[in-house]
Short mmCIF file of C-alpha atoms in Angstrom, two decimals:
data_model
loop_
_atom_site.label_atom_id
_atom_site.label_comp_id
_atom_site.label_asym_id
_atom_site.label_seq_id
_atom_site.Cartn_x
_atom_site.Cartn_y
_atom_site.Cartn_z
CA ASP X 1 172.56 -50.73 -30.68
CA SER X 2 171.56 -49.44 -27.08
CA ILE X 3 169.93 -52.04 -24.49
CA VAL X 4 167.13 -50.52 -22.03
CA ARG X 5 166.44 -52.61 -19.38
CA ILE X 6 162.94 -52.05 -18.23
CA ASN X 7 161.38 -53.06 -15.13
CA ILE X 8 157.55 -53.20 -14.70
CA ILE X 9 156.11 -53.51 -11.28
CA PHE X 10 152.69 -54.54 -10.80
CA ASN X 11 150.35 -53.22 -8.27
CA HIS X 12 147.85 -55.78 -6.88
CA GLY X 13 144.33 -54.83 -6.80
CA SER X 14 142.21 -54.78 -3.38
CA SER X 15 139.56 -56.79 -2.64
CA GLY X 16 136.57 -56.75 -0.15
CA LEU X 17 133.33 -58.47 1.26
CA TYR X 18 130.35 -56.37 1.53
CA GLN X 19 127.64 -58.10 3.81
CA ALA X 20 124.17 -56.25 4.54
CA THR X 21 120.78 -57.48 5.77
CA ILE X 22 117.74 -55.96 3.97
CA CYS X 23 113.94 -56.39 4.16
CA GLU X 24 112.65 -58.99 1.73
CA ASN X 25 111.29 -56.41 -0.54
CA ASP X 26 114.09 -53.66 -0.35
CA THR X 27 116.59 -52.95 -2.84
CA ILE X 28 120.02 -51.47 -2.31
CA TYR X 29 122.43 -49.97 -4.79
CA LEU X 30 125.84 -50.45 -4.74
CA ASN X 31 128.38 -48.95 -7.84
CA GLY X 32 125.07 -47.82 -9.31
CA LYS X 33 123.58 -51.52 -9.66
CA PRO X 34 120.32 -52.73 -7.91
CA TYR X 35 120.61 -55.54 -5.50
CA TYR X 36 117.35 -57.23 -4.10
CA LYS X 37 115.66 -60.49 -3.58
CA ASN X 38 116.64 -62.51 -6.68
CA ILE X 39 120.13 -60.71 -7.08
CA SER X 40 121.12 -60.95 -3.41
CA SER X 41 124.99 -62.05 -4.14
CA ALA X 42 127.63 -61.02 -6.77
CA ILE X 43 131.31 -59.92 -7.52
CA ASP X 44 131.62 -56.44 -8.91
CA THR X 45 134.62 -54.48 -10.20
CA LEU X 46 135.38 -51.05 -8.68
CA LYS X 47 137.24 -49.21 -11.28
CA GLY X 48 140.38 -47.38 -9.68
CA PHE X 49 138.91 -47.95 -6.03
CA ALA X 50 142.02 -49.32 -4.53
CA THR X 51 144.67 -46.79 -2.92
CA ASN X 52 147.43 -47.31 -5.53
CA GLY X 53 144.42 -46.65 -8.37
CA CYS X 54 143.85 -50.36 -8.97
CA ASP X 55 140.59 -51.74 -9.52
CA SER X 56 138.97 -53.36 -6.49
CA ILE X 57 137.01 -56.61 -6.40
CA LEU X 58 134.06 -56.56 -4.27
CA THR X 59 132.06 -59.59 -3.08
CA ILE X 60 128.56 -58.73 -2.32
CA GLN X 61 126.52 -60.67 -0.07
CA LEU X 62 122.70 -59.93 1.22
CA LEU X 63 120.73 -61.52 3.94
CA LEU X 64 117.12 -61.17 3.39
CA ASN X 65 114.84 -60.48 6.37
CA PRO X 66 111.74 -62.13 5.49
CA ASN X 67 108.54 -59.96 5.92
CA LYS X 68 105.81 -61.53 8.37
CA GLN X 69 102.45 -62.21 7.12
CA GLY X 70 99.30 -62.47 9.27
CA PHE X 71 95.53 -62.95 8.28
CA ILE X 72 92.63 -61.48 10.04
CA LYS X 73 89.54 -63.59 9.03
CA ASP X 74 86.35 -62.85 11.20
CA THR X 75 82.60 -62.69 10.96
CA LEU X 76 81.14 -59.49 12.02
CA CYS X 77 77.46 -58.15 12.66
CA PRO X 78 75.89 -56.68 9.60
CA ASP X 79 76.44 -52.83 11.35
CA GLU X 80 79.93 -53.51 12.82
CA SER X 81 83.13 -52.34 11.76
CA ILE X 82 86.94 -52.42 12.83
CA LEU X 83 89.53 -50.06 12.14
CA ILE X 84 93.00 -51.36 11.08
CA ASN X 85 95.96 -49.42 10.25
CA GLY X 86 93.81 -46.40 9.99
CA LYS X 87 91.51 -47.57 7.70
CA THR X 88 88.12 -48.78 8.37
CA TYR X 89 86.82 -52.22 7.04
CA ASN X 90 83.05 -52.84 7.15
CA ALA X 91 80.38 -54.33 4.87
CA ASN X 92 81.15 -51.86 2.30
CA ASN X 93 84.91 -52.76 2.72
CA LYS X 94 85.61 -56.28 3.30
CA LYS X 95 88.98 -57.24 2.07
CA GLY X 96 92.65 -55.71 1.81
CA ILE X 97 96.01 -55.60 2.47
CA GLU X 98 97.59 -53.59 5.33
CA TYR X 99 101.44 -52.76 5.73
CA LEU X 100 102.61 -52.68 9.22
CA SER X 101 106.29 -51.80 10.09
CA THR X 102 107.89 -54.10 12.75
CA SER X 103 110.62 -53.83 15.13
CA SER X 104 112.99 -54.80 12.45
CA GLY X 105 112.12 -52.16 10.19
CA CYS X 106 110.76 -54.60 7.98
CA ASP X 107 106.81 -54.63 6.73
CA SER X 108 104.59 -57.11 8.35
CA ILE X 109 101.79 -57.87 5.55
CA ILE X 110 98.26 -58.23 6.90
CA ASN X 111 95.66 -59.83 5.02
CA ILE X 112 92.05 -59.04 5.64
CA ASP X 113 89.15 -61.03 4.75
CA LEU X 114 85.88 -60.30 6.57
CA GLN X 115 82.53 -61.72 6.23
CA PHE X 116 79.19 -60.08 7.74
CA SER X 117 76.56 -61.87 9.20
CA ASN X 118 73.12 -61.64 7.16
CA LEU X 119 70.23 -61.70 9.55
CA GLU X 120 66.92 -62.16 8.47
CA LEU X 121 63.39 -62.83 10.32
CA ILE X 122 60.36 -64.00 8.55
CA TYR X 123 57.37 -63.16 10.62
CA GLU X 124 53.90 -61.09 10.95
CA SER X 125 54.30 -57.59 12.02
CA GLU X 126 50.59 -57.08 12.84
CA LEU X 127 48.08 -59.21 14.41
CA ILE X 128 44.27 -58.78 15.13
CA ILE X 129 42.67 -61.12 17.33
CA PRO X 130 39.19 -61.45 18.65
CA PRO X 131 38.84 -60.62 22.51
CA GLY X 132 39.52 -63.37 24.71
CA SER X 133 41.51 -65.35 22.03
CA SER X 134 45.11 -65.91 22.11
CA TYR X 135 47.66 -66.42 19.11
CA THR X 136 50.83 -68.63 19.07
CA GLY X 137 53.79 -66.44 17.94
CA SER X 138 56.02 -67.56 15.06
CA ILE X 139 59.30 -66.21 14.07
CA ASN X 140 61.56 -67.78 11.40
CA PRO X 141 65.01 -66.85 11.38
CA ASN X 142 67.56 -67.66 8.33
CA PHE X 143 70.21 -68.42 11.09
CA SER X 144 71.24 -70.42 13.94
CA PRO X 145 69.75 -68.35 16.95
CA ALA X 146 71.59 -68.69 20.44
CA LYS X 147 68.83 -66.37 22.32
CA ILE X 148 65.39 -64.87 22.43
CA VAL X 149 63.82 -62.55 24.48
CA TRP X 150 60.29 -61.21 23.93
CA SER X 151 59.18 -58.02 25.86
CA PRO X 152 56.77 -56.84 27.56
CA VAL X 153 56.16 -60.24 29.02
CA LEU X 154 52.42 -59.44 29.71
CA GLY X 155 50.15 -61.59 27.96
CA LEU X 156 52.80 -64.09 26.84
CA SER X 157 53.14 -67.90 28.19
CA CYS X 158 56.83 -67.36 28.10
CA SER X 159 59.46 -64.58 27.16
CA ASP X 160 62.49 -66.82 26.04
CA CYS X 161 61.06 -69.31 23.84
CA TRP X 162 60.15 -69.18 20.16
CA ASN X 163 56.58 -69.64 20.18
CA PRO X 164 54.81 -68.20 22.94
CA ILE X 165 51.26 -68.19 23.39
CA ILE X 166 50.02 -64.50 23.04
CA ASN X 167 46.95 -63.34 24.76
CA PRO X 168 47.06 -59.60 25.74
CA SER X 169 44.15 -57.89 27.65
CA ALA X 170 44.83 -54.80 25.26
CA ASN X 171 46.59 -53.54 22.42
CA THR X 172 50.28 -54.55 22.83
CA ILE X 173 53.51 -53.92 20.86
CA TYR X 174 55.93 -56.62 21.55
CA VAL X 175 59.51 -56.33 20.68
CA VAL X 176 61.78 -59.56 20.09
CA GLU X 177 65.38 -59.25 20.43
CA ILE X 178 67.03 -62.27 18.81
CA THR X 179 70.91 -63.09 19.16
CA ASP X 180 73.02 -65.51 16.95
CA GLU X 181 75.95 -67.59 17.54
CA ASN X 182 78.04 -64.74 16.85
CA GLY X 183 76.85 -62.23 19.18
CA CYS X 184 75.02 -60.50 16.81
CA ILE X 185 71.46 -58.91 17.62
CA VAL X 186 68.37 -58.30 15.26
CA LEU X 187 65.02 -56.82 16.52
CA ALA X 188 61.45 -57.76 15.58
CA GLN X 189 58.24 -55.71 16.41
CA ILE X 190 54.89 -57.30 16.53
CA SER X 191 51.59 -55.24 17.12
CA VAL X 192 48.85 -57.21 18.66
CA LYS X 193 45.46 -55.39 18.26
CA ILE X 194 42.34 -56.63 20.02
CA GLU X 195 39.54 -56.98 17.41
CA ILE X 196 36.56 -54.54 18.36
CA ASP X 197 33.48 -56.70 18.62
CA ASP X 198 30.61 -54.88 16.71
CA ASN X 199 28.09 -57.11 18.15
CA SER X 200 28.40 -55.97 21.47
CA TRP X 201 25.29 -54.12 22.85
CA VAL X 202 25.73 -51.12 25.07
CA PRO X 203 22.75 -49.08 26.49
CA ASN X 204 22.59 -45.53 25.75
CA VAL X 205 20.06 -44.60 28.33
CA PHE X 206 19.37 -45.97 31.88
CA SER X 207 16.58 -45.86 34.12
CA PRO X 208 17.77 -44.79 37.79
CA ASN X 209 14.80 -46.75 39.48
CA GLY X 210 15.15 -49.53 37.44
CA ASP X 211 11.60 -49.52 35.96
CA ASN X 212 13.26 -49.28 32.23
CA ILE X 213 10.71 -45.93 31.50
#
């Protein structure tokens, strides 16, 4: 019989550590496998990656850079609009989510929730008053007013009050500007006409010498 002596030398595989910082919602692929927020650490075997042809053991550790969140909640005037990230938000487009890039390269999430003032007024738009008479103006808003201005001021007892006494000497159109607590403005227009007195007697002839002949 022959005796064969066999010496087997085992090469050791290599090992390594892979660390990276990614954005919270990002995904990276290592060795064809996805790694993301819910799988941020693992140990993977890389077949034949060692210099001696053996497998490499790779420890993977991901650090998550959280996305920043912000909120825009505001009350705007009925016809007002704002531009956010190139998109217009107005009374027809009140809510949304915008993604903005930050200096870290990760997204900043902006949640938008806008409200719009609903300004309504109850008032008489046309008044007819007898000659020499007066009328107490009345405007009822559905909001908390901060300021009121009547114009023109002629024939008014006050121009910055809610219920001025109106006594114009001729037909007049008053414009009332009302500002709410958010700075929104609503206008009212009130036409005041002097009633024609049909009972007034006006002579259609006259006597130059006063003898009525």
